[in-house]
Coordinates of C-alpha atoms and ligand atoms in Angstrom, one line a residue:
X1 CA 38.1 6.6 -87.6
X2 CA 37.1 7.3 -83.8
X3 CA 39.0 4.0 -83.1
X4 CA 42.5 4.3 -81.7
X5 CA 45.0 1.2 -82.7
X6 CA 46.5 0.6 -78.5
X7 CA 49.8 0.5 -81.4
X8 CA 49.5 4.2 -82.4
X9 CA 49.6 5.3 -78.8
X10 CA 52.6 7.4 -77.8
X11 CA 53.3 6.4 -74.0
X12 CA 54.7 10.0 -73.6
X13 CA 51.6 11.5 -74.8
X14 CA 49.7 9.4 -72.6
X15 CA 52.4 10.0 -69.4
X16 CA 52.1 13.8 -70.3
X17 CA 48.2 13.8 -70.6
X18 CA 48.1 11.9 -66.6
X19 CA 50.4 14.4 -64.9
X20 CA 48.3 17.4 -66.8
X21 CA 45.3 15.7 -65.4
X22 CA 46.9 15.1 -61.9
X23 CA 48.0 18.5 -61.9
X24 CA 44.5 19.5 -61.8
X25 CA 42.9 16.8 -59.2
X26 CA 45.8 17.7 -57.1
X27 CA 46.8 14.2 -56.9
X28 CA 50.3 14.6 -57.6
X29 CA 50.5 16.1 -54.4
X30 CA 49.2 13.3 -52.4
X31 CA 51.7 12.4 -49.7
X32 CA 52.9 8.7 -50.4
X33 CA 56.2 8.6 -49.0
X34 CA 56.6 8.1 -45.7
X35 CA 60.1 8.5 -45.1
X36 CA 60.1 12.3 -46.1
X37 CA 57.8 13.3 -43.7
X38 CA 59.9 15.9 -41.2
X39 CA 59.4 14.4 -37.9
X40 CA 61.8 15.7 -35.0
X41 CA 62.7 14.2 -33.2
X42 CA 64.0 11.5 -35.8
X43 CA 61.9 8.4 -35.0
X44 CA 64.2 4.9 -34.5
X45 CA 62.3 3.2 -37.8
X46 CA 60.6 4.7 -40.3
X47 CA 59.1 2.0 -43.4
X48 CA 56.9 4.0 -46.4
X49 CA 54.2 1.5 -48.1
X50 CA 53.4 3.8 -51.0
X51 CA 49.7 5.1 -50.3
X52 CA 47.5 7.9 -49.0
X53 CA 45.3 7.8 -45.8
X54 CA 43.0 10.4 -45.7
X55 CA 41.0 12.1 -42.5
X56 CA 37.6 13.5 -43.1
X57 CA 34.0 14.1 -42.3
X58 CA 33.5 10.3 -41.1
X59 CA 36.6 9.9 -39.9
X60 CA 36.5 9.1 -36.2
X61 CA 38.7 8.2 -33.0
X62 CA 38.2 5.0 -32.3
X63 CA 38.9 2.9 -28.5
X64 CA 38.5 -0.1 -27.4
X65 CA 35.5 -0.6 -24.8
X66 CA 36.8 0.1 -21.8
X67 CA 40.0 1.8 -22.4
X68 CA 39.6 5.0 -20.4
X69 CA 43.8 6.0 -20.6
X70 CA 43.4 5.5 -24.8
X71 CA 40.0 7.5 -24.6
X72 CA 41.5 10.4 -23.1
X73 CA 44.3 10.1 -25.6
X74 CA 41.8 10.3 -27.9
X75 CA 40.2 13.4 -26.9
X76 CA 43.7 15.2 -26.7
X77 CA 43.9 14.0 -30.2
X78 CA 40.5 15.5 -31.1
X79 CA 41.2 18.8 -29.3
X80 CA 44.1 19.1 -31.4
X81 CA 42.9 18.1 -34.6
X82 CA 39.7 20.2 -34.7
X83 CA 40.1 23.7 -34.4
X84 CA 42.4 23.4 -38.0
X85 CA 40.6 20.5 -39.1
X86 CA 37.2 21.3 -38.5
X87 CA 35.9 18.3 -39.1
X88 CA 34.6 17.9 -35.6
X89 CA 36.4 14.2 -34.7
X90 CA 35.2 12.4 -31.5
X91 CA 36.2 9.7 -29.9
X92 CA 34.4 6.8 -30.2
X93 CA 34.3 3.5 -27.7
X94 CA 33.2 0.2 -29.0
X95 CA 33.9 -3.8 -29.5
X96 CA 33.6 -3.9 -33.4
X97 CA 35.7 -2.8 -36.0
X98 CA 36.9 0.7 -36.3
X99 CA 35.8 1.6 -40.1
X100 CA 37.2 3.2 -42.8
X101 CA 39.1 6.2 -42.1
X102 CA 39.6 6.1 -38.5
X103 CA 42.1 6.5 -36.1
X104 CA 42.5 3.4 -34.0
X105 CA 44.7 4.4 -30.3
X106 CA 45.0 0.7 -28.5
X107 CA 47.1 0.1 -25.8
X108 CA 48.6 -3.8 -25.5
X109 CA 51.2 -3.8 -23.5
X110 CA 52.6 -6.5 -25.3
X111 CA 55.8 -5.0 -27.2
X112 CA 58.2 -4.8 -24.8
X113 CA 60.9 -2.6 -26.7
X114 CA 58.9 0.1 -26.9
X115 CA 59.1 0.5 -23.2
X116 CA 56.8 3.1 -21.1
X117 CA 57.2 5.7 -24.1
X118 CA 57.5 4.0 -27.2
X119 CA 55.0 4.0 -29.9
X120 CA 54.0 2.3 -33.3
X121 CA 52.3 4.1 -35.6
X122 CA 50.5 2.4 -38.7
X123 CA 48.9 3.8 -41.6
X124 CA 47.0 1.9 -44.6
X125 CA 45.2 3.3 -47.0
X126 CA 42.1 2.2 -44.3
X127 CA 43.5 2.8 -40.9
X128 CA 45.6 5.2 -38.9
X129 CA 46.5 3.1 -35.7
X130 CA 48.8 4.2 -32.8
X131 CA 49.3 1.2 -30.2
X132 CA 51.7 1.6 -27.2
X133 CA 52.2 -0.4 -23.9
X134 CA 51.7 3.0 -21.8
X135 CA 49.7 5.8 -22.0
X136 CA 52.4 8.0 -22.8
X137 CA 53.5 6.2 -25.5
X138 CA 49.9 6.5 -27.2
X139 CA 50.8 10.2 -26.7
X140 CA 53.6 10.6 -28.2
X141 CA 52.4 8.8 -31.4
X142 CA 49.8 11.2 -31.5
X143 CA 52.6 14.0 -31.6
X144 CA 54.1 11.9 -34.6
X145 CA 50.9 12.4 -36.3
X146 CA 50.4 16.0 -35.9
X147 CA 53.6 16.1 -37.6
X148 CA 52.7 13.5 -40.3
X149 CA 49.8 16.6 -41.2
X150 CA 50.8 19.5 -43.0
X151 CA 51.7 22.5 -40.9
X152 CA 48.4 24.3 -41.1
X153 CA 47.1 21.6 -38.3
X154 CA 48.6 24.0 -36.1
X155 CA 46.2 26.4 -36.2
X156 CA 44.0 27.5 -34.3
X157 CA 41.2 28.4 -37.3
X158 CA 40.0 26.2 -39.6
X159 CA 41.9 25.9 -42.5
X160 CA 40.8 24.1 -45.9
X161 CA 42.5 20.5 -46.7
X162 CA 42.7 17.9 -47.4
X163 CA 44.0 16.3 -44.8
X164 CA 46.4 13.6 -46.0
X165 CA 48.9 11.1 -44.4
X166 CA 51.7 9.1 -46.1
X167 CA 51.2 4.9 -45.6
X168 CA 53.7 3.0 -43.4
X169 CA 55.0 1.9 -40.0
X170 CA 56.7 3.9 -37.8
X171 CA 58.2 2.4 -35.2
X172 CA 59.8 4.8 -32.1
X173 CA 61.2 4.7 -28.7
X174 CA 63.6 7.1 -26.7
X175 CA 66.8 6.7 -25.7
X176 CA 66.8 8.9 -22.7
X177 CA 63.9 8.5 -20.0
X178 CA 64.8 12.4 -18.6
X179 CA 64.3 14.9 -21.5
X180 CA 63.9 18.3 -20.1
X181 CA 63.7 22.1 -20.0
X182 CA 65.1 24.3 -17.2
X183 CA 62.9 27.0 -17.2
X184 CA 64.2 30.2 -14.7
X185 CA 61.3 31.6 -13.1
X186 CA 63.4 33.6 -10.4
X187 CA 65.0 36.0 -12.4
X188 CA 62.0 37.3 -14.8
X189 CA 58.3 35.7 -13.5
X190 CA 56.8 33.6 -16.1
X191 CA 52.5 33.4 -15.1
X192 CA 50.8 30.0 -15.3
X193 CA 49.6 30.9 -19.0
X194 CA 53.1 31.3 -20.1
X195 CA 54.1 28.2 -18.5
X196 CA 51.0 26.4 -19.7
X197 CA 52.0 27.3 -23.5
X198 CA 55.4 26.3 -23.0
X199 CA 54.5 22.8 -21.8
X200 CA 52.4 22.1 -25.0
X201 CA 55.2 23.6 -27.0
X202 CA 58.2 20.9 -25.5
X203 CA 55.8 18.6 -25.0
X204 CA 54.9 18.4 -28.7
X205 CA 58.6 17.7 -29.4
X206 CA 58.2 14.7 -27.0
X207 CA 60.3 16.3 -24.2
X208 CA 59.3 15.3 -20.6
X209 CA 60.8 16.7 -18.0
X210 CA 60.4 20.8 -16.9
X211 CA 62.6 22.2 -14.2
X212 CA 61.5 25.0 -12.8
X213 CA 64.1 27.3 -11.1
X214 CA 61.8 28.8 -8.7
X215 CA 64.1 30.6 -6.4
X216 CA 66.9 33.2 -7.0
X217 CA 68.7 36.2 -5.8
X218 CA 66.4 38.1 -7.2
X219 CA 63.0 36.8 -6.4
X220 CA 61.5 33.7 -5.0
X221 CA 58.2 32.4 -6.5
X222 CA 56.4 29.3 -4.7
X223 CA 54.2 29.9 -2.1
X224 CA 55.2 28.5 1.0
X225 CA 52.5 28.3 3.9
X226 CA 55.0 28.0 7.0
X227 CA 57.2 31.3 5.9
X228 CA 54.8 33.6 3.7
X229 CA 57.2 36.6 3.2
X230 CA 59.3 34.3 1.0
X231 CA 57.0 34.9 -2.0
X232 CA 54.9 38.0 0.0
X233 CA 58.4 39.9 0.0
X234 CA 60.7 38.3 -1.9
X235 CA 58.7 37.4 -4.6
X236 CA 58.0 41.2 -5.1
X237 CA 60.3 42.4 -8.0
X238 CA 63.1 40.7 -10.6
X239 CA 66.0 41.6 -12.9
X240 CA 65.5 45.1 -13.8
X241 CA 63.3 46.1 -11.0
X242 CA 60.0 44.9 -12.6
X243 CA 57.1 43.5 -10.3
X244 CA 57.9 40.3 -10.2
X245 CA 55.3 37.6 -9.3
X246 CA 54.8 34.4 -7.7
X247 CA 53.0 31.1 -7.7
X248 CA 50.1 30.4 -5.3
X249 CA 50.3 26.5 -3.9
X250 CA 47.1 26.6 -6.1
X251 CA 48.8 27.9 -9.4
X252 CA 51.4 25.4 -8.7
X253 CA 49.5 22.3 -8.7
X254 CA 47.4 23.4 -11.6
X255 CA 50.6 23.9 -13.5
X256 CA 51.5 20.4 -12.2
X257 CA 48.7 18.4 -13.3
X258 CA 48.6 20.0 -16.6
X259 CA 52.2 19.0 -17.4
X260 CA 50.9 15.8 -16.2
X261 CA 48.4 15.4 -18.8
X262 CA 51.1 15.9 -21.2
X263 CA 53.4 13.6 -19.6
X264 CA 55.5 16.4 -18.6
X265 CA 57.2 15.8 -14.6
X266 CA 57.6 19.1 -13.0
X267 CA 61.2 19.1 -10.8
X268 CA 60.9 22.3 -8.3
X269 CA 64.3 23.8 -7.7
X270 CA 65.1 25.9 -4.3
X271 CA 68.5 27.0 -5.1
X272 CA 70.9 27.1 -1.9
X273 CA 73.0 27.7 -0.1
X274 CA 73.5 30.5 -2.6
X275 CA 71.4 32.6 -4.8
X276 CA 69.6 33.0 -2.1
X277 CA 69.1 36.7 -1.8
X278 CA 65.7 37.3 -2.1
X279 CA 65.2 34.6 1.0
X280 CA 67.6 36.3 2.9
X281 CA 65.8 39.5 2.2
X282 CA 62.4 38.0 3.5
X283 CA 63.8 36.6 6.9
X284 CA 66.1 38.4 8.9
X285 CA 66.8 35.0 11.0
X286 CA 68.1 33.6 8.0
X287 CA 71.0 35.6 7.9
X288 CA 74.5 35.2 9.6
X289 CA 74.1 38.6 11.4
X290 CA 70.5 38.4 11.6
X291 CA 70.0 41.3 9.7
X292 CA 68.5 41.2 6.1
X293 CA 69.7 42.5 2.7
X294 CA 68.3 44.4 0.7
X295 CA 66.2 43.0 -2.5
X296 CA 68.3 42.8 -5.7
X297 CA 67.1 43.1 -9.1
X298 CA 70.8 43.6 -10.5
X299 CA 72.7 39.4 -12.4
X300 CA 76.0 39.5 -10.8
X301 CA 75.8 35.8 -9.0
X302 CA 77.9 33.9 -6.3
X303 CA 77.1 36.7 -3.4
X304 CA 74.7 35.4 -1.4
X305 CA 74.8 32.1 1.5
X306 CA 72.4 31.2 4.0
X307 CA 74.1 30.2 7.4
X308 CA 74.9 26.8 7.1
X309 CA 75.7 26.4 10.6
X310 CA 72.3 27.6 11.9
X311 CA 69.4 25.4 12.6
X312 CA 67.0 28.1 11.7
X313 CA 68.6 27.7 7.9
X314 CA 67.7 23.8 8.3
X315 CA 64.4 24.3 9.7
X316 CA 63.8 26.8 6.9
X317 CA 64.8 24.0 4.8
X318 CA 62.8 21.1 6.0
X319 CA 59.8 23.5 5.7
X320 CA 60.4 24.6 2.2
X321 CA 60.6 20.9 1.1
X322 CA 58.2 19.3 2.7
X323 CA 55.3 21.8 1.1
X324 CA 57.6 21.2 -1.8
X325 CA 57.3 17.8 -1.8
X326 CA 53.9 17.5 -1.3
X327 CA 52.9 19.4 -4.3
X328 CA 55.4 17.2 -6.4
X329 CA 54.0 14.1 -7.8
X330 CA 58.0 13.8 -9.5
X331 CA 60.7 11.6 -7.9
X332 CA 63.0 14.5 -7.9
X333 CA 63.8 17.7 -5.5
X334 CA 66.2 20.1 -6.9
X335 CA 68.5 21.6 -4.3
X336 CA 70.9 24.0 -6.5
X337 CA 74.0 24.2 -4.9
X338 CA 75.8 26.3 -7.8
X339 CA 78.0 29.6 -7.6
X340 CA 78.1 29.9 -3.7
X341 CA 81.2 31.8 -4.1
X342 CA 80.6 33.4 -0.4
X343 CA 80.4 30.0 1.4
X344 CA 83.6 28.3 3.0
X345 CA 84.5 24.8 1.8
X346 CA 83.6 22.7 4.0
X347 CA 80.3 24.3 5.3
X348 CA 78.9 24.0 1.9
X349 CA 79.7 20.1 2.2
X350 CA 78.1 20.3 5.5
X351 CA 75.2 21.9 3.9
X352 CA 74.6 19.5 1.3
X353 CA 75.1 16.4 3.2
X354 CA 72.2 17.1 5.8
X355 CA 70.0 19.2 2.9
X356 CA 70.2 15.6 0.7
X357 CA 69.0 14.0 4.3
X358 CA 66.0 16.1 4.6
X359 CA 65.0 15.4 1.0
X360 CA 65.2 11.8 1.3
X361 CA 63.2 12.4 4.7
X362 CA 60.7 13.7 2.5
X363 CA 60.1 10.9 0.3
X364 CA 62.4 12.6 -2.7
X365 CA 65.4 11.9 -4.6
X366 CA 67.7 15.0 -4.7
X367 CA 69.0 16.7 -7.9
X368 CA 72.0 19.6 -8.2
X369 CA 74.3 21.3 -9.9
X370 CA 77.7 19.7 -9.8
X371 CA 79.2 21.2 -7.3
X372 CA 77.5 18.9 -4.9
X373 CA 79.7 16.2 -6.2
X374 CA 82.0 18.0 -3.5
X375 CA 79.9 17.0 -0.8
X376 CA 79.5 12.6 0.3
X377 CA 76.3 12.0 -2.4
X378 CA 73.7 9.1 -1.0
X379 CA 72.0 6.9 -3.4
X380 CA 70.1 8.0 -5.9
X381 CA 71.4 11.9 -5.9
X382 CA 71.4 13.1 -9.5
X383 CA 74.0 15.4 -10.3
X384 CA 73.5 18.1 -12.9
X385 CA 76.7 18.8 -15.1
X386 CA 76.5 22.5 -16.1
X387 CA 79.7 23.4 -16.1
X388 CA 83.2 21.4 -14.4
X389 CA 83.3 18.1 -16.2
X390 CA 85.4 17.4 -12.9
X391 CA 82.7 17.6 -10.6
X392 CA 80.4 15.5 -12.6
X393 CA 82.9 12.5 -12.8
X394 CA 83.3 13.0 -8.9
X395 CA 79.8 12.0 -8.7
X396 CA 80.0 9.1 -11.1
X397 CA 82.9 8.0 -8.9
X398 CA 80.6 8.2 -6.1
X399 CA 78.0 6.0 -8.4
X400 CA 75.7 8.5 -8.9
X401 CA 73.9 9.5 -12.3
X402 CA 74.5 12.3 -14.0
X403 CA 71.9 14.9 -16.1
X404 CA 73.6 16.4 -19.6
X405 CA 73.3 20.2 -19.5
X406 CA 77.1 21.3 -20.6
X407 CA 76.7 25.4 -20.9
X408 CA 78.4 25.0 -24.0
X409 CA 76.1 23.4 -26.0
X410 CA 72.9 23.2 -23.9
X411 CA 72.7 26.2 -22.3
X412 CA 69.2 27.9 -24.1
X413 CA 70.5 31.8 -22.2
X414 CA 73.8 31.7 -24.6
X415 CA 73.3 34.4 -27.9
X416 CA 73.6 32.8 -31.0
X417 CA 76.1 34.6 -32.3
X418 CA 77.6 38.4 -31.6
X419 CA 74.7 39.7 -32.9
X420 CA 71.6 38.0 -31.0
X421 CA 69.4 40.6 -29.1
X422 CA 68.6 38.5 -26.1
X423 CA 71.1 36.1 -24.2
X424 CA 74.4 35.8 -22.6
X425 CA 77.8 35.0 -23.8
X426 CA 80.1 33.5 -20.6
X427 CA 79.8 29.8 -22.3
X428 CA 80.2 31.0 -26.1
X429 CA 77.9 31.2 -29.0
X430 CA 75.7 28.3 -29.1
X431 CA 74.0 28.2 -32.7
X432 CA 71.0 26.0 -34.0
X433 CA 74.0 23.6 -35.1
X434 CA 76.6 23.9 -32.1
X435 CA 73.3 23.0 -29.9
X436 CA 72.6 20.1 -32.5
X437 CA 75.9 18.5 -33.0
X438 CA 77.1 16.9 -29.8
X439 CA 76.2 13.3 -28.1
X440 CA 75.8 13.6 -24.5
X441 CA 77.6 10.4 -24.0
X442 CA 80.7 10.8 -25.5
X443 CA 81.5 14.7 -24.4
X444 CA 83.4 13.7 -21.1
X445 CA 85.0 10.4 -21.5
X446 CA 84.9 8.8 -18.2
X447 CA 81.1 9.6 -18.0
X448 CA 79.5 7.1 -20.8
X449 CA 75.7 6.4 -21.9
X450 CA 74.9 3.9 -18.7
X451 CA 76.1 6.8 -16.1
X452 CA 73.6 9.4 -17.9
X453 CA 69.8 9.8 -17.3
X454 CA 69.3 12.2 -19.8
X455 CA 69.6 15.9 -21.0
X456 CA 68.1 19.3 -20.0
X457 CA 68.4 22.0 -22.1
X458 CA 68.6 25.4 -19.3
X459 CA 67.1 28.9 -20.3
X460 CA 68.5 31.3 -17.6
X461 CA 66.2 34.6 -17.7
X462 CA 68.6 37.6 -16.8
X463 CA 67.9 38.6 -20.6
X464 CA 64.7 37.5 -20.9
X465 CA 61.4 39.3 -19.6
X466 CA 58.4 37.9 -21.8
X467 CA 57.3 35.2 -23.8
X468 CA 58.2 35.8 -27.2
X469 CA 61.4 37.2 -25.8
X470 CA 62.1 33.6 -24.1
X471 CA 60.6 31.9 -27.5
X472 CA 63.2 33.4 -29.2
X473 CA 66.2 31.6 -27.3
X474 CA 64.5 29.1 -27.2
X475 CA 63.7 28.2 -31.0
X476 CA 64.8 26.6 -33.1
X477 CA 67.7 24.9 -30.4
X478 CA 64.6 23.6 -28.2
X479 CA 64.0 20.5 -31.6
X480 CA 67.3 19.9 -31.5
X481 CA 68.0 18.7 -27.9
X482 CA 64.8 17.1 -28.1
X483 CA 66.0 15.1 -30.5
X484 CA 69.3 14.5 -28.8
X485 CA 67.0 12.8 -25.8
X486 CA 65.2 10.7 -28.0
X487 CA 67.2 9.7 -31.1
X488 CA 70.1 7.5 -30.9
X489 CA 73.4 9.4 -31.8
X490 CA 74.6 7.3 -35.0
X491 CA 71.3 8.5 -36.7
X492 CA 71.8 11.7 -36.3
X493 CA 73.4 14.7 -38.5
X494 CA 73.5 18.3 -38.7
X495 CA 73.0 17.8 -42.6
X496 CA 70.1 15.6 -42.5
X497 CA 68.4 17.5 -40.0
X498 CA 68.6 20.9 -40.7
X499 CA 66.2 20.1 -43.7
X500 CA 63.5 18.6 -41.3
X501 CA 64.3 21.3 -38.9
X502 CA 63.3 24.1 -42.0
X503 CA 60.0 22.3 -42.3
X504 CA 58.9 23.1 -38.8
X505 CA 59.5 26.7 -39.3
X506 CA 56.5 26.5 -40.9
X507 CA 54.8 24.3 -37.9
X508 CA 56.1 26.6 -35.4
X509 CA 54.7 29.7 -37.2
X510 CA 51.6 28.2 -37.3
X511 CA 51.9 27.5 -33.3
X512 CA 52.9 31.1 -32.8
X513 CA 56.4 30.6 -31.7
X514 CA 58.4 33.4 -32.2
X515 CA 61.7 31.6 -33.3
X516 CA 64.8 32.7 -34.6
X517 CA 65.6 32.4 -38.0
X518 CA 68.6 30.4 -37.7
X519 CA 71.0 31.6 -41.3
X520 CA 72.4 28.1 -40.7
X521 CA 69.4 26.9 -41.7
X522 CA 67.7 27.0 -45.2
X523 CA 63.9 28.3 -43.9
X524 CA 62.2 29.7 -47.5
X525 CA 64.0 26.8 -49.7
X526 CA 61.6 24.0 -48.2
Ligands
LIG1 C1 75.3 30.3 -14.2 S1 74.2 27.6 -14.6 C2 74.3 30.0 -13.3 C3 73.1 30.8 -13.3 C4 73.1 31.9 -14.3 C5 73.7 31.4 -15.6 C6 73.7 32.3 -16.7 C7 74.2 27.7 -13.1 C8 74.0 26.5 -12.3 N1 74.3 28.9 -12.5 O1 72.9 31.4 -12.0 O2 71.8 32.4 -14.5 O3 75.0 31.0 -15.3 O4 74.0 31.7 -17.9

């Protein structure tokens, strides 16, 4: 009787018996669909195929001969991947096959939708293979696939497997070319190191564009060969009287090159006519009177002006930029122009006409804050709407372009709610959904999605000092207008992404970011 009639078989028994014996191998847990991976931001096509690809000990990068821009792709890739991994991937160049279990990065240059950024991502069963028509592009599919790994690839020990990918075709390109951070260096110093992390950390969310507000009242942080007591001096303390700090020309271009590696363009801001105390404090010639202020480490704003009728103020100028400029592989210089309460109408105009002159002299495009839509723009000025919706459509009257950073919904300094520890409350509350739930091009009406390069997310530092402190604003709104630069708007909702936004609490613990734990969002339930 050891033969079983096939007719005696219970299929329940026998469905029972599998998932008992799957439950065991683990092999329930094999990630086979696709389209429930939590990628942010949300990619433009996302197609499951029903299998597992798996990484392991013979896994390897694979380039094609000759490729240097995919081979260093590649070696990012491998840095990543191994510290959690350990599996010790390199990259490998060749003309034959890739074999089973690689990851293939080719670049064709072939699909032209994808454009300079976009990506395709393909997995079999066989094959992981990112192809892209830029380098960048093969980048950010290789941010996709971190985030196609479970969270633990964050880490920076090795942690046990297996290291499993769900089959498909992704298929992803932005809609914005300018996705960016402000990041206010004047009023707390941020070092290199912080600034370093914080590139990885945007960058990873396929954000490419970080503004660095290097000059304040309070402290001004670039050095600047031709007038050394701007940093000497002025770069001496911050909010709250701490020590402040600056950036050697040296520091700068380091930080440059590595945002560069990440595909990251850093846009330098001198902020003036106003906010210009701790300049003012560093040159007495600066100053109407010719006599200097004090340093301030107090936040009021809007009390400070250089002399806009002096051509000491423009020399000063057409020093500052051109060192500037030469350190900035980026199209854009940012002048400021915000808040300068103390300067008179029409010498702020005055200003901001010849300052836009001596940019363009330099080889730049000029960026601001939308007052300078008061002033005659040329071509190519970028104006920054921050915070009069009137200004901005000024400019767009004028036919300039115009960067999305309304205070009351991208503004990374705003509290969360009443009871936030860090943060500022002029614009509102701004939480993870507020910052989520808006579309850049249908806020103001007469500015629509062809007058719009993109959106920049600010974090004033008043509040701020350190960087868990800054993490903290920061995350979890930081996902969200990285996907508002890169998703289209009908794709997106609160709803839907606020689940995929509770999976990456578990990636950004794993990165170390100290984020807050949104209650709008459901963090222990995923
Ligand atoms: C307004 S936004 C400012 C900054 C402050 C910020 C605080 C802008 C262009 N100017 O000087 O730091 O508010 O939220």
């Amino acid at each position: 009787m050891n033969q079983i009639s096939m007719k005696k078989i219970n299929p329940f028994i026998v469905l029972a018996g599998c998932m008992v014996i799957c439950g065991i191998a683990a092999c329930s847990s094999e990630p086979t669909d696709m389209t429930a991976a939590s990628i942010i931001p949300k990619p433009v096509s996302v197609t499951a195929t029903g299998e597992t690809f798996k990484l392991g000990r013979s896994s390897d990068i694979f380039v094609r001969e000759g490729s240097g821009e995919a081979a260093v792709a590649g070696q990012f890739l491998a840095d990543k991947l191994n510290p959690s991994t350990g599996l010790g991937l390199t990259v490998v160049s060749g003309k034959g096959k890739p074999g089973r279990g690689d990851i293939l990065l080719e670049l064709t240059g072939e699909d032209t939708e994808l454009g300079e950024e976009g990506y395709v991502l393909e997995v079999t069963s066989r094959l992981l293979k990112i192809t892209a028509n830029k380098p960048a592009g093969l980048f950010y599919g290789i941010q996709t696939l971190r985030q196609l790994l479970p969270a633990r690839i964050e880490m920076k020990e090795v942690q046990e497997g297996p290291w499993e990918i769900p089959t498909g075709v992704i298929r992803d390109f932005p809609v914005y070319g300018y996705r960016g951070i402000m990041r206010d260096v004047a009023r707390h110093f941020f070092g290199v190191e912080d600034i370093k992390t914080f590139i990885d950390q945007m960058a990873a969310y396929k954000m490419n564009v970080l503004h660095l507000h290097l000059s304040d009242d309070q402290g001004w942080r670039i050095e600047i060969k031709s007038w050394p007591d701007l940093a000497l001096y002025g770069g001496k303390t911050e909010v709250g009287g701490g020590e402040g700090g600056f950036y050697t020309q040296e520091q700068y271009r380091e930080i440059v090159e590595y945002a560069q590696e990440r595909y990251v363009t850093i846009i330098p801001e001198i902020d003036m006519p106003g906010h210009t105390n701790a300049a003012l404090a560093s040159y007495p010639e600066l100053n109407k009177g010719g006599k200097s202020p004090e340093l301030y480490t107090g936040i009021k704003v809007g009390f400070s002006t250089l002399d806009t009728r002096s051509e000491t103020t423009y020399k000063f100028v057409d020093d500052v930029v051109r060192e500037l400029a030469s350190m900035t592989p980026g199209e854009y210089i940012h002048i400021g122009g915000d808040e300068s309460l103390v300067t008179k109408d029409d010498d702020y105009v005055y200003f901001v006409n010849r300052v836009q002159d001596i940019v363009i002299s330099h080889g730049k495009k000029v960026l601001g804050w939308d007052e300078i839509a008061l002033a005659t723009l040329k071509p190519n000025t970028v104006v920054q709407y921050w915070a009069r919706s009137g200004n901005a459509v000024k400019g767009v009257q004028q036919g300039a372009r115009v960067l999305m950073s309304p205070a009351k919904y991208a503004y990374l300094d705003m509290k969360y709610d009443s009871a936030s520890i860090y943060g500022l409350n002029w614009a509102g509350y701004i939480e993870a959904d507020n910052g989520y739930s808006w579309d850049p091009a249908s806020l103001v009406p007469e500015i629509t999605a062809e007058n719009i390069i993109g959106i920049e997310a600010p974090l004033w530092s008043e509040t701020v000092s350190d960087r868990e402190e800054a993490e903290y604003l920061l995350f979890p709104r930081l996902p969200g207008y990285a996907e508002i630069g890169w998703t289209p708007s009908d794709m997106r909702s609160w709803d839907e992404y606020k689940a995929r936004l509770a999976d990456h609490g578990k990636r950004m613990e794993a990165m170390g970011i100290n984020f807050y734990k949104s209650p709008r969002v459901n963090w222990d339930n995923r």
